[in-house]
GROMACS .gro file of C-alpha atoms in nm:
model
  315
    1UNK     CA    1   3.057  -2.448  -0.157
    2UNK     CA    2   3.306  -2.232   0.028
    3UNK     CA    3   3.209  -1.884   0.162
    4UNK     CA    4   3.325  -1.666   0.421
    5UNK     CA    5   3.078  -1.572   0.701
    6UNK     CA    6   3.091  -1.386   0.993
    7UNK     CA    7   2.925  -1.463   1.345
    8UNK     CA    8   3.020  -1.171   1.566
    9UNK     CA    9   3.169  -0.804   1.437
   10UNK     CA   10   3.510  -0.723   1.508
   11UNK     CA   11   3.837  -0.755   1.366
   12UNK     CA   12   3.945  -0.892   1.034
   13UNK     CA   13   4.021  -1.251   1.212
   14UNK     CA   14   3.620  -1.293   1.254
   15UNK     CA   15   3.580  -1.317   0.911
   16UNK     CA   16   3.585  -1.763   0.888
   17UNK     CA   17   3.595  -1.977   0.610
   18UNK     CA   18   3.334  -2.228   0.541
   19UNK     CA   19   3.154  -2.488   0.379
   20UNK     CA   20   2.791  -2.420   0.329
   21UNK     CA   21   2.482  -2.539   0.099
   22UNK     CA   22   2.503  -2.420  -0.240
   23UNK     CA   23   2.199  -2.212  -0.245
   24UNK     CA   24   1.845  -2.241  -0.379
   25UNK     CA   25   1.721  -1.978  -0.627
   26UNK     CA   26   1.357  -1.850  -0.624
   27UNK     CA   27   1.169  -1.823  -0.922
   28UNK     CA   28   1.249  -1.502  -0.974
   29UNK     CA   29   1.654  -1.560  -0.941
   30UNK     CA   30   1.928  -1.677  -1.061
   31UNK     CA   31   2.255  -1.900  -0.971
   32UNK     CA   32   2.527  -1.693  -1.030
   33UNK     CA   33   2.907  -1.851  -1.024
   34UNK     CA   34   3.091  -1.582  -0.841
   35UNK     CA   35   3.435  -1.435  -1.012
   36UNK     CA   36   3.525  -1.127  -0.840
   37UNK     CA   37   3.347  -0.918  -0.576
   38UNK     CA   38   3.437  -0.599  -0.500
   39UNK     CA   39   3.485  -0.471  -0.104
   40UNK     CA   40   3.281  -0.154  -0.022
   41UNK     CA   41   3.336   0.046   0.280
   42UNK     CA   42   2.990  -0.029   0.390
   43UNK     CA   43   3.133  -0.425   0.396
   44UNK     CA   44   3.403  -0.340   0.603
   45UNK     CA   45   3.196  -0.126   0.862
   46UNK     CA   46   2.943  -0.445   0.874
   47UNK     CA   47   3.243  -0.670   0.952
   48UNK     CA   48   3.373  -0.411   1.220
   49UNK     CA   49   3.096  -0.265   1.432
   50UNK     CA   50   2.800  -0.484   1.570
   51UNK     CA   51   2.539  -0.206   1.541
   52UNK     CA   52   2.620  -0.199   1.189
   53UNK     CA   53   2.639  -0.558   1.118
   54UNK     CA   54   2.251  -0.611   1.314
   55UNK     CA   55   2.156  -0.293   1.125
   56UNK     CA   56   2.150  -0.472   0.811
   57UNK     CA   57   2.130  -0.867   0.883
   58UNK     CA   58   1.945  -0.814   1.229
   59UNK     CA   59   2.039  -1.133   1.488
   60UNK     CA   60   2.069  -1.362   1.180
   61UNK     CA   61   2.375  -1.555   1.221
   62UNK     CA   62   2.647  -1.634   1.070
   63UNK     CA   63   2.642  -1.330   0.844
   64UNK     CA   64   2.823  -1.372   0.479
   65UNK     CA   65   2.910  -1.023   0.381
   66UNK     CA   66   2.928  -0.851  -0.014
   67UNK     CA   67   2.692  -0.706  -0.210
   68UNK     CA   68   2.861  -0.684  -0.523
   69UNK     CA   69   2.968  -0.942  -0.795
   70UNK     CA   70   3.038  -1.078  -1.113
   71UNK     CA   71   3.007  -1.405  -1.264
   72UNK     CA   72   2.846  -1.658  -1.473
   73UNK     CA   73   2.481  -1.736  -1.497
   74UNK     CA   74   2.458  -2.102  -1.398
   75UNK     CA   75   2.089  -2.198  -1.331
   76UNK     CA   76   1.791  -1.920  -1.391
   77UNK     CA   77   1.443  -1.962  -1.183
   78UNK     CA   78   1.112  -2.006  -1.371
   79UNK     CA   79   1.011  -1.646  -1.413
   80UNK     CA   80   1.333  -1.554  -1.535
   81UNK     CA   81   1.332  -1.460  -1.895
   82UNK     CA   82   1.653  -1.171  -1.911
   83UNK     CA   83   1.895  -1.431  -1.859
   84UNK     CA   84   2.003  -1.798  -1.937
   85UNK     CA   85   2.257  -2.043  -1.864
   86UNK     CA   86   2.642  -1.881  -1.977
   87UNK     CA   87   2.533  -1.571  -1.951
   88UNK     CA   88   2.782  -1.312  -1.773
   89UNK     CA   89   2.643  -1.079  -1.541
   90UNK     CA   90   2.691  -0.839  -1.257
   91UNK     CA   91   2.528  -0.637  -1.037
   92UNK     CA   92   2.477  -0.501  -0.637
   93UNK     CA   93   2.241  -0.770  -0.500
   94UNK     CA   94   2.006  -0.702  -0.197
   95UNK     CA   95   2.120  -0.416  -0.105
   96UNK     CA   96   1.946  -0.297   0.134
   97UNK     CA   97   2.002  -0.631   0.238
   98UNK     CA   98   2.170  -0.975   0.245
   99UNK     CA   99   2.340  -0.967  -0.026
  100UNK     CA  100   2.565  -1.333   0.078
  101UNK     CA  101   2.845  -1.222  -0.237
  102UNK     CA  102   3.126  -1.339  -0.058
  103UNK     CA  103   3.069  -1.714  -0.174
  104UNK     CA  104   3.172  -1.956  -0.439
  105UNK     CA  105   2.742  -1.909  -0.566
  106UNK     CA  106   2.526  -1.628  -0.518
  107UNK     CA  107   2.139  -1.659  -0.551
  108UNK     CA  108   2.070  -1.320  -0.690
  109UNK     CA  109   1.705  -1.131  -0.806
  110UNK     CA  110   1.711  -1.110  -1.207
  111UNK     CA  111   1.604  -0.755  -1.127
  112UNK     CA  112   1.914  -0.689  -0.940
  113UNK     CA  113   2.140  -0.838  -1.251
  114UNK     CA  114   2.280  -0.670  -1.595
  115UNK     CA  115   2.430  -0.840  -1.882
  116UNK     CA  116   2.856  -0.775  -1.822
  117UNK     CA  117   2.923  -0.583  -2.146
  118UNK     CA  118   3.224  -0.768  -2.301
  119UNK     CA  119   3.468  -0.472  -2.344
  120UNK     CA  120   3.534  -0.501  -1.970
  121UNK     CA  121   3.661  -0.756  -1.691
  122UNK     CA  122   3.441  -0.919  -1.443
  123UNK     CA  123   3.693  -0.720  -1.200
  124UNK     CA  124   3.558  -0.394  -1.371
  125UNK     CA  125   3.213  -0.522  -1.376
  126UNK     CA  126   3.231  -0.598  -0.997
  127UNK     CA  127   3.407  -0.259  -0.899
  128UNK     CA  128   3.097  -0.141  -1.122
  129UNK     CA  129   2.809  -0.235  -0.924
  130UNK     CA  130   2.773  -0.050  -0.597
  131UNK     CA  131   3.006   0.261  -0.624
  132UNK     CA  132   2.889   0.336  -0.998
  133UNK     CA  133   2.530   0.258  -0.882
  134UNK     CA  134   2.561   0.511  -0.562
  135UNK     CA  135   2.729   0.740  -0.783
  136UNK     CA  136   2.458   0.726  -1.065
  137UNK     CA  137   2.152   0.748  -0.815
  138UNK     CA  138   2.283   1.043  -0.634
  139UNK     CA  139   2.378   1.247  -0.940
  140UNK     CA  140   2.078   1.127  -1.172
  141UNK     CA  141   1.798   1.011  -0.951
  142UNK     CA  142   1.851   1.290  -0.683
  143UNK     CA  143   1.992   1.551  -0.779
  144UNK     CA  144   1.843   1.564  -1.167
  145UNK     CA  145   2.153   1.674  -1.311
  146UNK     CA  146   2.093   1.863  -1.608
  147UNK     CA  147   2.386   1.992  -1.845
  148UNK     CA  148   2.614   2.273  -1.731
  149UNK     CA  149   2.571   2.196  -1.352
  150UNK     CA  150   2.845   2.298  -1.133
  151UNK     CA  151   2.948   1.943  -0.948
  152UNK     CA  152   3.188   1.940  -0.649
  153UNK     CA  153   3.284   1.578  -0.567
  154UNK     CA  154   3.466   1.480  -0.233
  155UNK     CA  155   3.699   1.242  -0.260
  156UNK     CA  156   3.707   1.196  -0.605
  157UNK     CA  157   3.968   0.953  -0.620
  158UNK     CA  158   3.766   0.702  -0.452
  159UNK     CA  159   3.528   0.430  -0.539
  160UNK     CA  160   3.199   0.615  -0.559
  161UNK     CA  161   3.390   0.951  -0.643
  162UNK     CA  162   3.549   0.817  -0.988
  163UNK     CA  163   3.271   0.738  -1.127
  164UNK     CA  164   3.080   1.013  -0.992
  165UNK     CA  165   3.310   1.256  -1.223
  166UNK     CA  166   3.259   1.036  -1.495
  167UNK     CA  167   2.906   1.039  -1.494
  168UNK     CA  168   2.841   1.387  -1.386
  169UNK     CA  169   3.132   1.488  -1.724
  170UNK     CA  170   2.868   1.252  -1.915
  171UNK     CA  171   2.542   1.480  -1.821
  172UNK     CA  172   2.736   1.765  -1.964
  173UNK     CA  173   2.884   1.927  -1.602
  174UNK     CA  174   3.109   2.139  -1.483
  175UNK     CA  175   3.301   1.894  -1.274
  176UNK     CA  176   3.529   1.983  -0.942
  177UNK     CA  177   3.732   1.694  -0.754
  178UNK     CA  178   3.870   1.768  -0.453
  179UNK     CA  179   4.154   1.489  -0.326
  180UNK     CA  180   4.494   1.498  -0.204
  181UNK     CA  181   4.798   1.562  -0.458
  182UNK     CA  182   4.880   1.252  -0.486
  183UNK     CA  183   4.594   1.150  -0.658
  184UNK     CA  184   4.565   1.485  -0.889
  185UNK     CA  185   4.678   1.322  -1.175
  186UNK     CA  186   4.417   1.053  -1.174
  187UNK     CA  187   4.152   1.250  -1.126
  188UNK     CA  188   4.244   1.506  -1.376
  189UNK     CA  189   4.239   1.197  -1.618
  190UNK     CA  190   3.888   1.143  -1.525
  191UNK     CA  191   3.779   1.476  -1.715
  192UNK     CA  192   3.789   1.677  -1.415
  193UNK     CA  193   3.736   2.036  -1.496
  194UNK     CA  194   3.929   2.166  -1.145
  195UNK     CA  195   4.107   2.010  -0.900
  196UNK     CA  196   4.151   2.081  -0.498
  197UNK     CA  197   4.407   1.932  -0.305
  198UNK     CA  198   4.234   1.927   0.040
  199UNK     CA  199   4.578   1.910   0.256
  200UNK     CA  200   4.707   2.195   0.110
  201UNK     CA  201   4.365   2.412  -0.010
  202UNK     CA  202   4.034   2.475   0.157
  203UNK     CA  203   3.755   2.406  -0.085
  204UNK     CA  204   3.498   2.669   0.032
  205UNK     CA  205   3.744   2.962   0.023
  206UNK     CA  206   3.797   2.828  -0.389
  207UNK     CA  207   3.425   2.753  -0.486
  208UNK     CA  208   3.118   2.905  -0.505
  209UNK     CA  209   2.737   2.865  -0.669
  210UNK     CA  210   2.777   2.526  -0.732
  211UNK     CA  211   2.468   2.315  -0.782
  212UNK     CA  212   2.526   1.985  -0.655
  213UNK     CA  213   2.778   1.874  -0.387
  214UNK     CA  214   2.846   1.493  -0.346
  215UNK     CA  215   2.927   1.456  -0.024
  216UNK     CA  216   3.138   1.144   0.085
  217UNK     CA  217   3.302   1.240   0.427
  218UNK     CA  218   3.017   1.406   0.635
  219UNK     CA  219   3.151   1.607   0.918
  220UNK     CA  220   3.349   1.934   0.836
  221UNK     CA  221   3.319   1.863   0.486
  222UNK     CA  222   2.955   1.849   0.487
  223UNK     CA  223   2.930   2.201   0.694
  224UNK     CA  224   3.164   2.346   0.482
  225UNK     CA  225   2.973   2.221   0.193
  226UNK     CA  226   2.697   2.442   0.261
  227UNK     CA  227   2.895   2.762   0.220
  228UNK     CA  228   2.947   2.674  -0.157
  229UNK     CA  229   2.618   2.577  -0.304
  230UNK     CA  230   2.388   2.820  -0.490
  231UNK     CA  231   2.074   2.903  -0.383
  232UNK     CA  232   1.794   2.568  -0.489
  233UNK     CA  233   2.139   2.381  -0.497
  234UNK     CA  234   2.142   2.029  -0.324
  235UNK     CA  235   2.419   1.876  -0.128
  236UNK     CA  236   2.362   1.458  -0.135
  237UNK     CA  237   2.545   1.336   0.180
  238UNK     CA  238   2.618   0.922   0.171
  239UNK     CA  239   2.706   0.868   0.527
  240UNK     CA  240   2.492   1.145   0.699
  241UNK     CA  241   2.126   1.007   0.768
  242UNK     CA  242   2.104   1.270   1.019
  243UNK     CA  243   2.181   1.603   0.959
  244UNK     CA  244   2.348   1.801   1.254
  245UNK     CA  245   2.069   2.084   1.343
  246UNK     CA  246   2.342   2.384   1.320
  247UNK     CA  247   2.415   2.287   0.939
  248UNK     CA  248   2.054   2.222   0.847
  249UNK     CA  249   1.991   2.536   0.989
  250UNK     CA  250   2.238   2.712   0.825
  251UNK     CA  251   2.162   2.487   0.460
  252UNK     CA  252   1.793   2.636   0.575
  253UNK     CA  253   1.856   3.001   0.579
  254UNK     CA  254   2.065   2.997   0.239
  255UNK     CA  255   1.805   2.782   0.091
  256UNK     CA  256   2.021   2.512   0.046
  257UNK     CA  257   1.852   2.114   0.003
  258UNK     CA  258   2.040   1.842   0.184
  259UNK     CA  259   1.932   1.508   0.105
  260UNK     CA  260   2.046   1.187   0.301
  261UNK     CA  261   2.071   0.871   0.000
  262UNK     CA  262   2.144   0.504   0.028
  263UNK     CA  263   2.176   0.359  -0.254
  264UNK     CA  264   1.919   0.060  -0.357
  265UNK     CA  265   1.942  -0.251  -0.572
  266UNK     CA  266   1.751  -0.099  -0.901
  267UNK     CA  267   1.723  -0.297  -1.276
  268UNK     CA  268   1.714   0.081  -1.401
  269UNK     CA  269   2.012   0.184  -1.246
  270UNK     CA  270   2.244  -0.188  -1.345
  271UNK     CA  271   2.081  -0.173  -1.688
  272UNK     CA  272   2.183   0.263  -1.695
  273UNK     CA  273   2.544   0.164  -1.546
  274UNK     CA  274   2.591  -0.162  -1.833
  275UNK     CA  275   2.477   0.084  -2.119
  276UNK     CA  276   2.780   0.311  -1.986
  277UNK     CA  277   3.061   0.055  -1.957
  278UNK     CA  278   2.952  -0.061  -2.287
  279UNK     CA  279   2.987   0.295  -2.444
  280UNK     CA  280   3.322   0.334  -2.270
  281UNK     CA  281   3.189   0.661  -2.064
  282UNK     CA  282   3.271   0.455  -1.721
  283UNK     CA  283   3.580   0.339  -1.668
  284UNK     CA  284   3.615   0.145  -1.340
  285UNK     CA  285   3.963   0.137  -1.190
  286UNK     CA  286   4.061  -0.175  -1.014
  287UNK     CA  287   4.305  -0.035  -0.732
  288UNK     CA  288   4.417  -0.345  -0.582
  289UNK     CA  289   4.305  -0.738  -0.654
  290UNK     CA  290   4.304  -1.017  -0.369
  291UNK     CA  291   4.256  -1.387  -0.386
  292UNK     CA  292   3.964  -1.488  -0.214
  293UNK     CA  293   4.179  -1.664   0.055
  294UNK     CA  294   4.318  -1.293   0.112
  295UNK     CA  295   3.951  -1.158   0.159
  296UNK     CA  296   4.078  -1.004   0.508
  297UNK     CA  297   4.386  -0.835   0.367
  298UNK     CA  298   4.150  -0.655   0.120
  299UNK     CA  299   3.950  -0.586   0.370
  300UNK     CA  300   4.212  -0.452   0.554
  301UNK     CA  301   4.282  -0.233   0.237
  302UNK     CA  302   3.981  -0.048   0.183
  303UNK     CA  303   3.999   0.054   0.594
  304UNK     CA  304   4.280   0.237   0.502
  305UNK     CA  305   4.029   0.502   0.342
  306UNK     CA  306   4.337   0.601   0.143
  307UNK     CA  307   4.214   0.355  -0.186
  308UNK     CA  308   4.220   0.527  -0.554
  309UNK     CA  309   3.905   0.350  -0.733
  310UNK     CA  310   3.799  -0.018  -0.562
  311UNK     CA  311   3.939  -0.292  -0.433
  312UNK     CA  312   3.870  -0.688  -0.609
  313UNK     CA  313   3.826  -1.024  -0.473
  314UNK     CA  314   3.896  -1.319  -0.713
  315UNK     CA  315   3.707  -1.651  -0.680
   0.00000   0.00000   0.00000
């Protein structure tokens, strides 16, 4: 089968095509014909920085990148009793992990699989699977959101963020995006409540007592963050695992929580995130689609950081 792997981080050029085994599921997997993946920023900072890249797959080479896919079930392992042969399904698999999506087959854990609710694409099912699931953890698992929450999202035009304001609009919140103006319109169409253009408006001189912050940027936004979160509130920062003393410090004296998540490869959560795309409360937006021979001009897409919703990979 053909897949793309990757031997040594660096530059979009490293990223070689292939022909490899088709693999071999466990009992408790399944084959899954690949039809789109989607290309996460985590994907793109694996392909670029060797730290990164042994972080996750350790001296294990060559590397095959992805997390994220949708297809069609084509062989199930012994234990496997959710799914059977035709069956379409998507999901984030082995993450934290190797997830080996960007390939013609994937060998994917049942538990890491949902039935693709037939109202969308396998492009929105892909787009679906890590930035709704990261979205839905944060907001749901960590931060209990509970109707009538005050929600700021950063970058709310982006992959995680747009569904974040979906979901949080879902638990009955009070929903802030902040973006730039470009993208106001589209994240206004979300269900927004308020928008903040952050090149022409500073967030923590417009908001205050909000309960939960979701935190996609770290740095100035995530000290600034502090200054407009209620007391008990909780800020969930994605790409902080370690806090910078002077803002925990500061969080500390205004008795504000800030919790580090990564997001993991949960049944609960693909089964939670189906349910919604069924019911039409998520609505994934496919930014930009690539051929699979184009994997490194997508990739070279979502390292803009300037994407609206995800970017798709067709098989």
């Amino acid at each position: 089968m053909k897949a793309v792997i990757l031997n040594e981080a660096g530059g979009v050029e490293n990223l070689q095509f292939a022909e490899i085994e088709k693999p071999v599921i466990g009992n408790d997997e399944v084959l899954v014909k690949v039809v789109s993946v989607s290309i996460n920023p985590v994907d793109v900072k694996s392909r670029a920085y060797e730290g990164v890249l042994n972080w996750i797959f350790e001296e294990k080479r060559p590397a095959i990148l992805g997390w994220d896919i949708s297809g069609e079930v084509v062989e199930t392992g012994k234990n496997v009793t959710d799914f059977k042969k035709g069956d379409e399904v998507f999901g984030m698999v082995n993450f934290f992990g190797r997830g080996n999506a960007y390939a013609e087959y994937v060998a994917a854990p049942a538990a890491h699989l949902a039935l693709k609710p037939q109202n969308i694409t396998h492009q929105q099912a892909a787009a679906a699977s890590m930035a709704a699931s990261t979205a839905y953890q944060a907001l749901v698992d960590v931060a209990k959101i509970k109707e009538g929450n005050k929600v700021l999202i950063h970058a709310a035009s982006g992959g995680v963020g747009h569904f974040a304001v979906q979901i949080a609009k879902h638990f009955g919140a009070y929903v802030i995006g902040v973006s730039s103006g470009k993208n106001r319109d589209f994240v206004l169409s979300l269900g927004t409540d308020e928008h903040i253009d952050y090149t022409t408006e500073n967030f923590h001189e417009k908001v205050q007592d909000v309960d939960i912050v979701i935190d996609t940027l770290q740095g100035k936004t995530l000290s600034d963050s502090v200054d407009v979160v209620k007391e008990n509130g909780i800020i969930i920062t994605l790409p902080t695992p370690e806090i910078p003393e002077d803002v925990a410090d500061r969080a500390g004296q205004k008795k504000v929580n800030i919790e580090f998540m990564m997001v993991q490869s949960k049944k609960e959560t693909m089964e939670a995130i189906a349910g919604l795309l069924g019911q039409k409360v998520l609505k994934p937006f496919v930014y930009k689609t690539f051929l699979f021979e184009d994997i490194a001009i997508a990739h070279l897409e979502v390292e803009t950081n300037r994407v609206a919703g995800k970017v798709i990979v067709n098989l």
